[in-house]
C-alpha cells in the first residue's frame, strides 16, 4: 500500500469564473491536524450542457473536461494565497508533500511524489487523476515508498514519472 489507511477523501471541482469554492479546505486542515492524509478526487465534467443550451432545451453537450493534478495543485495554491491575504494560517503550503496519481491500476498508471508547488508542473499524462495531500506526519515506511516516485528537486520544467 502506498499511503497509510488513515485517509479521508473529498472532491475537488473545476473552478469557474464565478465559482471558486474554498469550503472543502476546512476538511484538509482538520485531516492534517489529526495526522491523516486527504485523498482528493478530481472533477470530471462529462455530458454537461451550457447554461444557454439547458435553458433553451437543446441537447447539445460541452466537450468532456477532466481535472488534472496540475490544475488541482494550482487551485489549492490559489486558496493558500487567499488565506494568507485574509491573515489566516494555511493548513497546506507550497512545500506540503503531495502524491499525484493517474490511471491507478492501469498498465500506464503514473505516480509522483513532491511538493504542492511541484505538482503544478508534473506530467502525469492522460486522465483520470487524483491527488493526495499528506497528513504532515509520515511514517518512515511511507517515506521510503514515496521516495521511489519522488520528483527531482531541481525540476523546473514538466517531468514524466513512470508508474509501477
Coordinates of N, CA and C in Angstrom, one line a residue:
X1 N 0.8 -1.2 0.0 CA 0.0 0.0 0.0 C 0.9 1.2 0.0
X2 N 0.6 2.2 -0.8 CA 1.4 3.4 -1.0 C 1.2 4.3 0.2
X3 N 0.0 4.6 0.6 CA -0.3 5.5 1.7 C -1.0 4.8 2.8
X4 N -0.8 5.3 4.0 CA -1.5 4.6 5.1 C -3.0 4.6 5.1
X5 N -3.6 3.8 5.9 CA -5.0 3.6 5.9 C -5.7 4.8 6.4
X6 N -5.1 5.7 7.2 CA -5.7 6.9 7.8 C -5.8 7.9 6.7
X7 N -6.9 7.8 5.9 CA -7.0 8.6 4.7 C -8.5 9.1 4.6
X8 N -8.7 10.3 4.4 CA -10.1 10.8 4.3 C -10.2 11.5 2.9
X9 N -11.3 11.3 2.2 CA -11.3 11.9 0.9 C -12.3 13.1 0.8
X10 N -12.1 13.8 -0.3 CA -13.0 14.9 -0.7 C -12.9 15.1 -2.2
X11 N -13.8 15.9 -2.7 CA -14.0 16.1 -4.1 C -13.5 17.5 -4.5
X12 N -12.6 17.6 -5.4 CA -12.1 18.9 -5.9 C -12.8 19.2 -7.2
X13 N -13.4 20.4 -7.3 CA -14.2 20.8 -8.5 C -13.4 21.8 -9.3
X14 N -13.6 21.7 -10.6 CA -13.0 22.7 -11.5 C -13.6 24.1 -11.2
X15 N -12.7 25.0 -11.0 CA -13.1 26.4 -10.7 C -13.7 27.0 -12.0
X16 N -14.7 27.8 -11.8 CA -15.3 28.5 -12.9 C -15.1 30.0 -12.6
X17 N -15.3 30.8 -13.6 CA -15.0 32.3 -13.5 C -15.8 32.9 -12.3
X18 N -17.0 32.4 -12.0 CA -17.8 33.0 -11.0 C -18.0 32.1 -9.8
X19 N -17.3 30.9 -9.7 CA -17.5 30.0 -8.6 C -16.2 29.3 -8.3
X20 N -15.6 29.7 -7.2 CA -14.3 29.2 -6.8 C -14.4 28.8 -5.3
X21 N -15.0 27.6 -5.0 CA -15.2 27.2 -3.6 C -13.9 26.9 -2.9
X22 N -14.0 27.3 -1.6 CA -12.8 27.0 -0.7 C -13.3 26.2 0.6
X23 N -14.6 26.0 0.7 CA -15.1 25.4 2.0 C -14.5 24.0 2.3
X24 N -14.1 23.3 1.2 CA -13.6 21.9 1.4 C -12.2 22.0 2.2
X25 N -11.6 23.1 2.1 CA -10.2 23.3 2.7 C -10.2 23.1 4.2
X26 N -11.4 23.3 4.8 CA -11.5 23.1 6.2 C -11.3 21.6 6.6
X27 N -11.7 20.7 5.7 CA -11.6 19.3 5.9 C -10.1 18.9 5.7
X28 N -9.4 19.5 4.8 CA -8.0 19.3 4.6 C -7.2 19.7 5.9
X29 N -7.6 20.9 6.4 CA -7.0 21.4 7.7 C -7.2 20.4 8.8
X30 N -8.5 20.0 9.0 CA -8.8 19.0 10.1 C -8.0 17.7 9.9
X31 N -8.0 17.2 8.7 CA -7.2 16.0 8.5 C -5.7 16.1 8.8
X32 N -5.1 17.2 8.4 CA -3.7 17.5 8.7 C -3.5 17.6 10.2
X33 N -4.4 18.3 10.9 CA -4.3 18.4 12.4 C -4.4 17.1 13.0
X34 N -5.1 16.1 12.5 CA -5.2 14.8 13.0 C -4.2 13.8 12.4
X35 N -3.3 14.3 11.6 CA -2.3 13.5 11.0 C -2.8 12.5 10.0
X36 N -3.9 12.9 9.3 CA -4.4 12.0 8.3 C -4.2 12.6 6.9
X37 N -4.0 11.7 5.9 CA -3.9 12.1 4.6 C -5.2 12.4 4.0
X38 N -5.3 13.3 2.9 CA -6.5 13.6 2.3 C -6.4 13.2 0.8
X39 N -7.3 12.3 0.4 CA -7.4 11.9 -1.0 C -8.4 12.8 -1.7
X40 N -7.9 13.5 -2.7 CA -8.7 14.5 -3.4 C -9.1 13.8 -4.8
X41 N -10.4 13.5 -4.9 CA -10.9 13.0 -6.1 C -11.2 14.2 -7.1
X42 N -10.6 14.2 -8.2 CA -10.6 15.4 -9.1 C -11.8 15.3 -10.0
X43 N -12.3 16.5 -10.3 CA -13.6 16.7 -11.0 C -13.5 16.1 -12.4
X44 N -14.7 15.7 -12.8 CA -14.9 15.1 -14.2 C -16.2 15.9 -14.7
X45 N -16.1 16.5 -15.8 CA -17.2 17.2 -16.4 C -17.5 16.4 -17.8
X46 N -18.5 15.6 -17.8 CA -18.9 14.8 -19.0 C -20.3 14.9 -19.2
X47 N -20.7 15.1 -20.5 CA -22.1 15.2 -20.9 C -22.8 16.3 -20.1
X48 N -22.2 17.5 -20.0 CA -22.8 18.6 -19.4 C -23.2 19.7 -20.5
X49 N -24.3 20.3 -20.2 CA -24.8 21.3 -21.1 C -24.4 22.7 -20.6
X50 N -24.2 23.6 -21.6 CA -24.0 25.0 -21.2 C -25.3 25.5 -20.7
X51 N -25.3 26.6 -19.9 CA -26.5 27.2 -19.3 C -27.5 27.6 -20.4
X52 N -26.9 28.2 -21.5 CA -27.8 28.6 -22.6 C -28.5 27.4 -23.3
X53 N -27.8 26.3 -23.5 CA -28.4 25.1 -24.1 C -29.4 24.5 -23.1
X54 N -29.1 24.5 -21.9 CA -30.0 24.0 -20.9 C -31.3 24.8 -20.8
X55 N -31.2 26.1 -20.8 CA -32.4 27.0 -20.8 C -33.3 26.8 -22.1
X56 N -32.6 26.6 -23.2 CA -33.3 26.5 -24.5 C -33.8 25.1 -24.8
X57 N -33.4 24.2 -23.9 CA -33.8 22.8 -24.0 C -33.1 22.0 -25.2
X58 N -32.0 22.5 -25.6 CA -31.2 21.9 -26.6 C -30.3 20.8 -26.0
X59 N -30.3 19.6 -26.7 CA -29.5 18.5 -26.2 C -28.1 18.6 -26.8
X60 N -27.4 19.7 -26.6 CA -26.1 19.9 -27.1 C -25.2 20.0 -25.9
X61 N -24.1 19.1 -25.9 CA -23.3 19.0 -24.7 C -21.9 19.6 -24.9
X62 N -21.4 20.0 -23.8 CA -20.0 20.6 -23.8 C -19.0 19.4 -24.0
X63 N -17.8 19.7 -24.5 CA -16.8 18.6 -24.6 C -16.4 18.2 -23.2
X64 N -16.0 16.9 -23.0 CA -15.6 16.4 -21.7 C -14.4 17.2 -21.2
X65 N -14.4 17.4 -19.9 CA -13.2 18.0 -19.2 C -12.9 17.2 -18.0
X66 N -11.6 17.0 -17.8 CA -11.1 16.2 -16.6 C -10.0 17.0 -15.9
X67 N -10.2 17.2 -14.6 CA -9.3 18.0 -13.8 C -8.0 17.2 -13.7
X68 N -6.9 17.9 -13.9 CA -5.5 17.2 -13.8 C -5.0 17.6 -12.4
X69 N -3.9 16.8 -12.0 CA -3.2 17.1 -10.8 C -2.7 18.5 -10.9
X70 N -2.2 19.0 -12.0 CA -1.6 20.3 -12.2 C -2.7 21.4 -11.8
X71 N -3.9 21.2 -12.4 CA -5.0 22.2 -12.2 C -5.4 22.2 -10.7
X72 N -5.5 21.0 -10.1 CA -5.8 20.9 -8.7 C -4.8 21.6 -7.8
X73 N -3.5 21.4 -8.1 CA -2.4 22.0 -7.3 C -2.5 23.5 -7.5
X74 N -2.7 24.0 -8.7 CA -2.8 25.4 -8.9 C -4.0 26.0 -8.1
X75 N -5.1 25.4 -8.1 CA -6.3 25.8 -7.4 C -6.0 25.8 -5.9
X76 N -5.4 24.8 -5.4 CA -5.0 24.7 -4.0 C -4.1 25.9 -3.6
X77 N -3.1 26.2 -4.4 CA -2.1 27.2 -4.2 C -2.9 28.6 -4.2
X78 N -3.9 28.7 -5.0 CA -4.7 30.0 -5.0 C -5.4 30.1 -3.7
X79 N -5.9 29.0 -3.2 CA -6.6 29.1 -1.9 C -5.6 29.4 -0.7
X80 N -4.4 28.9 -0.8 CA -3.4 29.2 0.2 C -3.1 30.7 0.2
X81 N -2.9 31.2 -1.0 CA -2.7 32.7 -1.1 C -3.8 33.5 -0.6
X82 N -5.0 33.1 -0.9 CA -6.2 33.8 -0.4 C -6.3 33.8 1.1
X83 N -5.9 32.7 1.7 CA -5.9 32.6 3.2 C -4.9 33.5 3.8
X84 N -3.7 33.5 3.1 CA -2.7 34.4 3.6 C -3.1 35.9 3.5
X85 N -3.8 36.3 2.4 CA -4.2 37.6 2.3 C -5.2 38.0 3.4
X86 N -6.1 37.0 3.8 CA -7.1 37.2 4.8 C -6.4 37.1 6.2
X87 N -5.1 36.9 6.3 CA -4.4 36.8 7.6 C -4.6 35.5 8.3
X88 N -5.0 34.5 7.5 CA -5.2 33.1 8.1 C -3.9 32.3 7.9
X89 N -3.7 31.4 8.7 CA -2.5 30.4 8.6 C -3.0 29.2 7.8
X90 N -2.5 29.0 6.5 CA -3.0 27.9 5.7 C -2.5 26.6 6.3
X91 N -3.4 25.6 6.2 CA -3.0 24.2 6.7 C -2.0 23.6 5.7
X92 N -2.0 24.0 4.5 CA -1.2 23.5 3.4 C -0.3 24.6 2.9
X93 N 0.9 24.4 2.5 CA 1.7 25.4 1.9 C 2.3 24.9 0.6
X94 N 3.1 25.7 -0.1 CA 3.7 25.3 -1.3 C 4.6 24.1 -1.1
X95 N 5.1 23.9 0.1 CA 6.1 22.8 0.4 C 5.5 21.6 1.0
X96 N 4.1 21.5 1.1 CA 3.5 20.4 1.6 C 3.7 19.2 0.7
X97 N 4.0 18.0 1.2 CA 4.2 16.8 0.4 C 2.9 16.3 -0.1
X98 N 2.9 16.0 -1.4 CA 1.6 15.5 -2.0 C 2.0 14.4 -2.9
X99 N 1.0 13.6 -3.3 CA 1.2 12.5 -4.2 C 0.2 12.6 -5.3
X100 N 0.7 12.7 -6.6 CA -0.2 12.7 -7.7 C -0.3 11.3 -8.3
X101 N -1.5 10.9 -8.7 CA -1.8 9.6 -9.2 C -2.6 9.7 -10.5
X102 N -2.3 8.9 -11.4 CA -3.0 8.9 -12.7 C -3.3 7.5 -13.2
X103 N -4.5 7.2 -13.5 CA -4.9 5.9 -14.1 C -4.5 4.7 -13.2
X104 N -4.7 4.8 -11.9 CA -4.3 3.8 -11.0 C -4.9 2.5 -11.4
X105 N -4.1 1.5 -11.4 CA -4.5 0.1 -11.7 C -4.3 -0.2 -13.2
X106 N -4.2 0.8 -14.1 CA -4.0 0.5 -15.5 C -2.5 0.2 -15.8
X107 N -2.2 -0.3 -16.9 CA -0.8 -0.6 -17.3 C 0.0 0.6 -17.4
X108 N -0.6 1.8 -17.7 CA 0.2 3.0 -17.8 C 0.0 4.0 -16.7
X109 N -0.3 3.4 -15.5 CA -0.5 4.3 -14.3 C 0.8 5.1 -14.0
X110 N 0.6 6.2 -13.4 CA 1.7 7.1 -13.1 C 1.5 7.6 -11.6
X111 N 2.6 7.7 -10.9 CA 2.6 8.1 -9.5 C 3.8 9.1 -9.4
X112 N 3.5 10.2 -8.7 CA 4.6 11.2 -8.5 C 4.4 11.8 -7.1
X113 N 5.5 11.9 -6.4 CA 5.5 12.4 -5.0 C 6.4 13.7 -5.0
X114 N 5.9 14.8 -4.5 CA 6.6 16.0 -4.4 C 5.8 17.1 -3.7
X115 N 6.3 18.3 -3.7 CA 5.7 19.4 -3.1 C 4.4 19.8 -3.9
X116 N 3.5 20.5 -3.2 CA 2.4 21.0 -3.9 C 2.8 21.9 -5.1
X117 N 3.9 22.7 -4.9 CA 4.4 23.5 -6.0 C 4.8 22.6 -7.2
X118 N 5.5 21.5 -6.9 CA 6.0 20.6 -8.0 C 4.8 20.0 -8.7
X119 N 3.7 19.8 -8.0 CA 2.5 19.1 -8.6 C 1.9 20.0 -9.7
X120 N 2.3 21.3 -9.7 CA 1.8 22.2 -10.7 C 2.4 22.0 -12.1
X121 N 3.5 21.3 -12.1 CA 4.2 21.1 -13.4 C 4.5 19.6 -13.7
X122 N 4.2 18.7 -12.8 CA 4.5 17.3 -13.1 C 3.6 16.8 -14.2
X123 N 4.1 16.0 -15.1 CA 3.3 15.4 -16.2 C 2.9 14.0 -15.9
X124 N 1.6 13.8 -15.6 CA 1.1 12.5 -15.3 C 0.3 12.0 -16.5
X125 N 0.3 12.7 -17.6 CA -0.4 12.2 -18.8 C -1.9 12.3 -18.8
X126 N -2.5 11.4 -19.5 CA -4.0 11.4 -19.7 C -4.7 11.2 -18.3
X127 N -6.0 11.6 -18.3 CA -6.8 11.3 -17.1 C -7.1 9.8 -16.9
X128 N -7.5 9.5 -15.8 CA -8.1 10.2 -14.7 C -7.0 10.4 -13.6
X129 N -7.0 11.5 -12.9 CA -6.0 11.9 -11.9 C -6.7 12.0 -10.5
X130 N -5.8 11.8 -9.5 CA -6.2 12.0 -8.1 C -5.0 12.7 -7.4
X131 N -5.2 13.3 -6.3 CA -4.2 14.0 -5.6 C -4.3 13.6 -4.1
X132 N -3.2 13.3 -3.5 CA -3.2 13.0 -2.0 C -2.4 14.1 -1.4
X133 N -3.0 14.8 -0.4 CA -2.3 15.7 0.4 C -1.9 15.0 1.7
X134 N -0.6 14.9 2.0 CA -0.2 14.1 3.2 C -0.6 14.8 4.5
X135 N -0.7 14.0 5.5 CA -1.2 14.5 6.8 C -0.1 15.1 7.6
X136 N 1.1 15.4 7.1 CA 2.1 16.1 7.9 C 3.0 15.1 8.5
X137 N 2.5 14.2 9.3 CA 3.4 13.2 9.9 C 3.3 11.9 9.1
X138 N 4.5 11.6 8.5 CA 4.6 10.5 7.6 C 5.5 9.4 8.2
X139 N 5.0 8.2 8.2 CA 5.7 7.0 8.7 C 7.0 6.8 7.8
X140 N 8.1 6.3 8.4 CA 9.3 6.0 7.6 C 9.1 5.1 6.4
X141 N 8.2 4.1 6.6 CA 7.9 3.2 5.5 C 7.2 3.9 4.4
X142 N 6.3 4.9 4.7 CA 5.7 5.7 3.7 C 6.7 6.5 2.9
X143 N 7.6 7.1 3.7 CA 8.6 7.9 3.0 C 9.5 7.1 2.1
X144 N 9.8 5.9 2.5 CA 10.6 5.0 1.7 C 9.9 4.7 0.4
X145 N 8.6 4.4 0.5 CA 7.9 4.1 -0.7 C 7.7 5.4 -1.6
X146 N 7.4 6.5 -1.0 CA 7.3 7.7 -1.8 C 8.6 8.2 -2.5
X147 N 9.7 7.8 -1.9 CA 11.0 8.2 -2.5 C 11.2 7.5 -3.8
X148 N 10.5 6.4 -4.0 CA 10.6 5.7 -5.3 C 9.9 6.5 -6.4
X149 N 9.0 7.4 -6.0 CA 8.2 8.2 -7.0 C 8.5 9.7 -6.9
X150 N 9.6 10.1 -6.3 CA 9.8 11.5 -6.0 C 10.2 12.2 -7.3
X151 N 9.7 13.5 -7.3 CA 10.0 14.4 -8.4 C 11.4 15.0 -8.1
X152 N 12.3 15.0 -9.0 CA 13.6 15.6 -8.7 C 13.4 17.1 -8.2
X153 N 14.2 17.4 -7.2 CA 14.1 18.7 -6.6 C 14.4 19.9 -7.5
X154 N 15.3 19.7 -8.4 CA 15.7 20.8 -9.3 C 14.8 20.8 -10.6
X155 N 13.7 20.2 -10.5 CA 12.7 20.1 -11.6 C 12.0 21.4 -11.8
X156 N 12.4 22.2 -12.8 CA 11.7 23.4 -13.1 C 10.8 23.3 -14.3
X157 N 10.9 22.2 -15.0 CA 10.0 22.0 -16.1 C 9.2 20.7 -15.9
X158 N 8.3 20.5 -16.7 CA 7.4 19.3 -16.6 C 8.3 18.0 -16.6
X159 N 7.9 17.1 -15.7 CA 8.6 15.8 -15.6 C 7.6 14.7 -15.8
X160 N 8.0 13.7 -16.5 CA 7.2 12.5 -16.6 C 7.7 11.5 -15.6
X161 N 6.8 11.0 -14.8 CA 7.2 10.0 -13.8 C 6.5 8.7 -14.1
X162 N 7.3 7.6 -14.2 CA 6.7 6.3 -14.6 C 6.1 5.7 -13.4
X163 N 5.1 4.9 -13.6 CA 4.4 4.2 -12.5 C 5.1 2.9 -12.2
X164 N 4.4 2.0 -11.6 CA 4.9 0.7 -11.1 C 5.4 -0.1 -12.3

